Amino acid sequence: MSTELIIKSVSRYIQLSDDEKNYFVSLLQPKTIKRKHFVLREGQVCKYSTFVLSGCLRGFTLDSNGFEHVLNFGPAGWWIADMYSLITQKPGILNIEALEDTEALTLSKTDQEKLYTKIPQFERFFRIITENSLVSYQQRLIDNLSLTAEDRFHNFCKRYPTLINGIPKKQIAAYIGVTPEFFSRMQHNLLKKDRNAPIKR
Amino acid sequence: MSTELIIKSVSRYIQLSDDEKNYFVSLLQPKTIKRKHFVLREGQVCKYSTFVLSGCLRGFTLDSNGFEHVLNFGPAGWWIADMYSLITQKPGILNIEALEDTEALTLSKTDQEKLYTKIPQFERFFRIITENSLVSYQQRLIDNLSLTAEDRFHNFCKRYPTLINGIPKKQIAAYIGVTPEFFSRMQHNLLKKDRNAPIKR
C-alpha cells in the first residue's frame, strides 16, 4: 500500500520522526472496497476511522420515509467514520458506501488510542482535523437553515471541487437536500443563466 | 471568580497536577456580559473561547432576509466561540449574545496555544470536546435533513434539558428552524396530545 498521501496529510499539522512515521504506518490496515459495497451499515458499531487513498466513499442516513440524506463524502485524502458510534461504541446511524472502487487505510479505535499514548502529537493532529470538520458542519448547518438550494450547491462545489463531475448527480442532490428532479431543473436554469450573463471585458 | 466548574469540566477527560491547574486558571479572564449584550458580532475576528459559568449565551447568524438562525446555546458548563473565525483568524459570521446576565471565563487563542505547548494534555481535552461537538452538529444536520419540527424539538429538549423553560420560546423556534407562530401551535398540539394520551399503569 502507498502511505505517501496519509503521511503528507499528517505532516501538514505535526512533525514526526521516521520512527514515529513507521509506527503510525504499522497501525494502518489496507482495505479495498468495491463500488456499491459498504464499509459500515446503520446499526453496526463503528470500530475504524477510514482514510481514503483513491476512489470515493459517502456517509448517508435513511429517514423513516426511505429517503437518503448524504452527510458527507470521502474522496482521496479525507477521513470518514460514524463519529458518534466511534466515540461511544454504540450502534451508529450512518451507512458508509463506496461510490466507486476505493482503496483506503483503516485505523482501529484501539490502535488510535495506542497512537495517542505512544505519540501524543497525534492528539494535536486529530484535534485540528476535528476542528476543521466541525467548522464545515457548522457552515453546512447554517447553509441548510438559511440558504437557497442554488447557494447550497455553490458551497458544495467549493467544498468538494473534485467531485462535481465525478459522482452521480442524485448523490449531490441528496447532499444539498433536494430531489434529483429539482436538482436537474436547477442545474439547467444555472447553465441558462450562465449563457445569458453579460460578457466581462 | 469561581473556577470550580471549569476545573470539573476539564477533569472529566484529563488528570492535572495542582501546578497545571493553577497555570491553566492563570490564563483565564473573567467576563460579565449583561443580558442582550454581545460577546462577538458578525464580521469581527473571534479571539477567544468563552466558557459559561452562569447565565446563557447564544450563537446565531442573520440571513439575507433578516431571519435569525440559532446555531448553538451556551448554558453553564459549555464552551462557545465562532470556531471558523477562531481557527482562521478571519472575520466570522456568528453573533454571540447573552440571553440573560452571564458570568464567563475567556481563554484567548494565543493563551490556548501556550497551553498546548506547556501542558500537551490539553490537546487531548480539546480534541475530545471538539469530537463531542462534531457529533452534535452531525446529529443536528441529520435532524434538519430528515426529521419533522416536532422531532427536532424533542432532540433540542434532550440536548439542552435545562433550557426548555429558561429561555424565550422564540429562541427555541430559531434553533429548530420554524417561525415562533408555528412553534406555539406545535407546542399547543403536543400538550393536547399528552393530555389525551392513555395513562400508563
PDB file of C-alpha atoms in Angstrom, chain A residues 61 63 69-72 83-84 87 93 113 116 123-124 126-127 130-135 137-142 144-146 177, chain B residues 61 63 69-72 83-84 87 93 113 116 123-124 126-127 130-135 137-142 144-146 177:
ATOM      1  CA  THR A  61     -28.665   8.094   6.599  1.00  0.00           C
ATOM      2  CA  ASP A  63     -35.110   8.524   7.090  1.00  0.00           C
ATOM      3  CA  HIS A  69     -29.579  12.044   3.198  1.00  0.00           C
ATOM      4  CA  VAL A  70     -25.890  12.366   2.406  1.00  0.00           C
ATOM      5  CA  LEU A  71     -23.937  13.571   5.417  1.00  0.00           C
ATOM      6  CA  ASN A  72     -20.505  13.598   3.853  1.00  0.00           C
ATOM      7  CA  MET A  83     -18.099   9.660  14.784  1.00  0.00           C
ATOM      8  CA  TYR A  84     -20.977   9.135  17.218  1.00  0.00           C
ATOM      9  CA  ILE A  87     -16.721   7.654  20.251  1.00  0.00           C
ATOM     10  CA  ILE A  93     -26.918   5.651  12.294  1.00  0.00           C
ATOM     11  CA  GLU A 113      -5.797   5.151  21.455  1.00  0.00           C
ATOM     12  CA  TYR A 116      -2.212   8.846  21.388  1.00  0.00           C
ATOM     13  CA  GLU A 123      -3.806  14.276  19.827  1.00  0.00           C
ATOM     14  CA  ARG A 124      -2.907  17.550  18.104  1.00  0.00           C
ATOM     15  CA  PHE A 126      -6.799  14.730  15.348  1.00  0.00           C
ATOM     16  CA  ARG A 127      -7.792  17.856  17.335  1.00  0.00           C
ATOM     17  CA  THR A 130     -11.782  17.504  14.029  1.00  0.00           C
ATOM     18  CA  GLU A 131     -11.894  21.307  14.406  1.00  0.00           C
ATOM     19  CA  ASN A 132     -11.804  21.701  10.613  1.00  0.00           C
ATOM     20  CA  SER A 133     -14.571  19.163  10.267  1.00  0.00           C
ATOM     21  CA  LEU A 134     -16.631  20.908  12.976  1.00  0.00           C
ATOM     22  CA  VAL A 135     -16.341  24.200  11.084  1.00  0.00           C
ATOM     23  CA  TYR A 137     -20.611  21.063   9.721  1.00  0.00           C
ATOM     24  CA  GLN A 138     -21.391  24.428  11.350  1.00  0.00           C
ATOM     25  CA  GLN A 139     -21.200  26.061   7.915  1.00  0.00           C
ATOM     26  CA  ARG A 140     -23.351  23.372   6.328  1.00  0.00           C
ATOM     27  CA  LEU A 141     -25.948  23.674   9.093  1.00  0.00           C
ATOM     28  CA  ILE A 142     -26.095  27.443   8.576  1.00  0.00           C
ATOM     29  CA  ASN A 144     -29.304  24.399   5.423  1.00  0.00           C
ATOM     30  CA  LEU A 145     -31.044  26.819   7.745  1.00  0.00           C
ATOM     31  CA  SER A 146     -30.600  29.942   5.677  1.00  0.00           C
ATOM     32  CA  GLY A 177     -31.226  18.260   0.334  1.00  0.00           C
TER      33      GLY A 177
ATOM     34  CA  THR B  61     -26.487  34.110  12.193  1.00  0.00           C
ATOM     35  CA  ASP B  63     -29.672  35.545   6.740  1.00  0.00           C
ATOM     36  CA  HIS B  69     -30.852  31.184  12.870  1.00  0.00           C
ATOM     37  CA  VAL B  70     -29.606  29.901  16.222  1.00  0.00           C
ATOM     38  CA  LEU B  71     -26.538  27.722  15.779  1.00  0.00           C
ATOM     39  CA  ASN B  72     -25.967  26.899  19.426  1.00  0.00           C
ATOM     40  CA  MET B  83     -14.829  28.244  15.507  1.00  0.00           C
ATOM     41  CA  TYR B  84     -14.297  29.205  11.860  1.00  0.00           C
ATOM     42  CA  ILE B  87      -9.193  28.881  13.666  1.00  0.00           C
ATOM     43  CA  ILE B  93     -20.315  35.020  10.586  1.00  0.00           C
ATOM     44  CA  GLU B 113      -1.679  27.794  22.003  1.00  0.00           C
ATOM     45  CA  TYR B 116      -0.930  23.246  24.315  1.00  0.00           C
ATOM     46  CA  GLU B 123      -4.625  18.843  23.134  1.00  0.00           C
ATOM     47  CA  ARG B 124      -6.482  15.756  24.368  1.00  0.00           C
ATOM     48  CA  PHE B 126      -9.907  20.000  23.338  1.00  0.00           C
ATOM     49  CA  ARG B 127      -9.781  17.059  20.906  1.00  0.00           C
ATOM     50  CA  THR B 130     -14.418  19.083  19.727  1.00  0.00           C
ATOM     51  CA  GLU B 131     -15.306  15.479  18.835  1.00  0.00           C
ATOM     52  CA  ASN B 132     -18.388  15.659  21.075  1.00  0.00           C
ATOM     53  CA  SER B 133     -19.380  18.929  19.477  1.00  0.00           C
ATOM     54  CA  LEU B 134     -18.856  17.486  15.992  1.00  0.00           C
ATOM     55  CA  VAL B 135     -21.165  14.592  16.832  1.00  0.00           C
ATOM     56  CA  TYR B 137     -23.592  19.028  14.722  1.00  0.00           C
ATOM     57  CA  GLN B 138     -23.733  15.855  12.636  1.00  0.00           C
ATOM     58  CA  GLN B 139     -26.811  14.784  14.543  1.00  0.00           C
ATOM     59  CA  ARG B 140     -28.433  18.180  14.198  1.00  0.00           C
ATOM     60  CA  LEU B 141     -27.710  18.250  10.476  1.00  0.00           C
ATOM     61  CA  ILE B 142     -29.318  14.825  10.087  1.00  0.00           C
ATOM     62  CA  ASN B 144     -32.630  19.114   9.862  1.00  0.00           C
ATOM     63  CA  LEU B 145     -32.421  16.990   6.733  1.00  0.00           C
ATOM     64  CA  SER B 146     -34.761  14.241   7.840  1.00  0.00           C
ATOM     65  CA  GLY B 177     -35.849  26.266  12.313  1.00  0.00           C
TER      66      GLY B 177
END
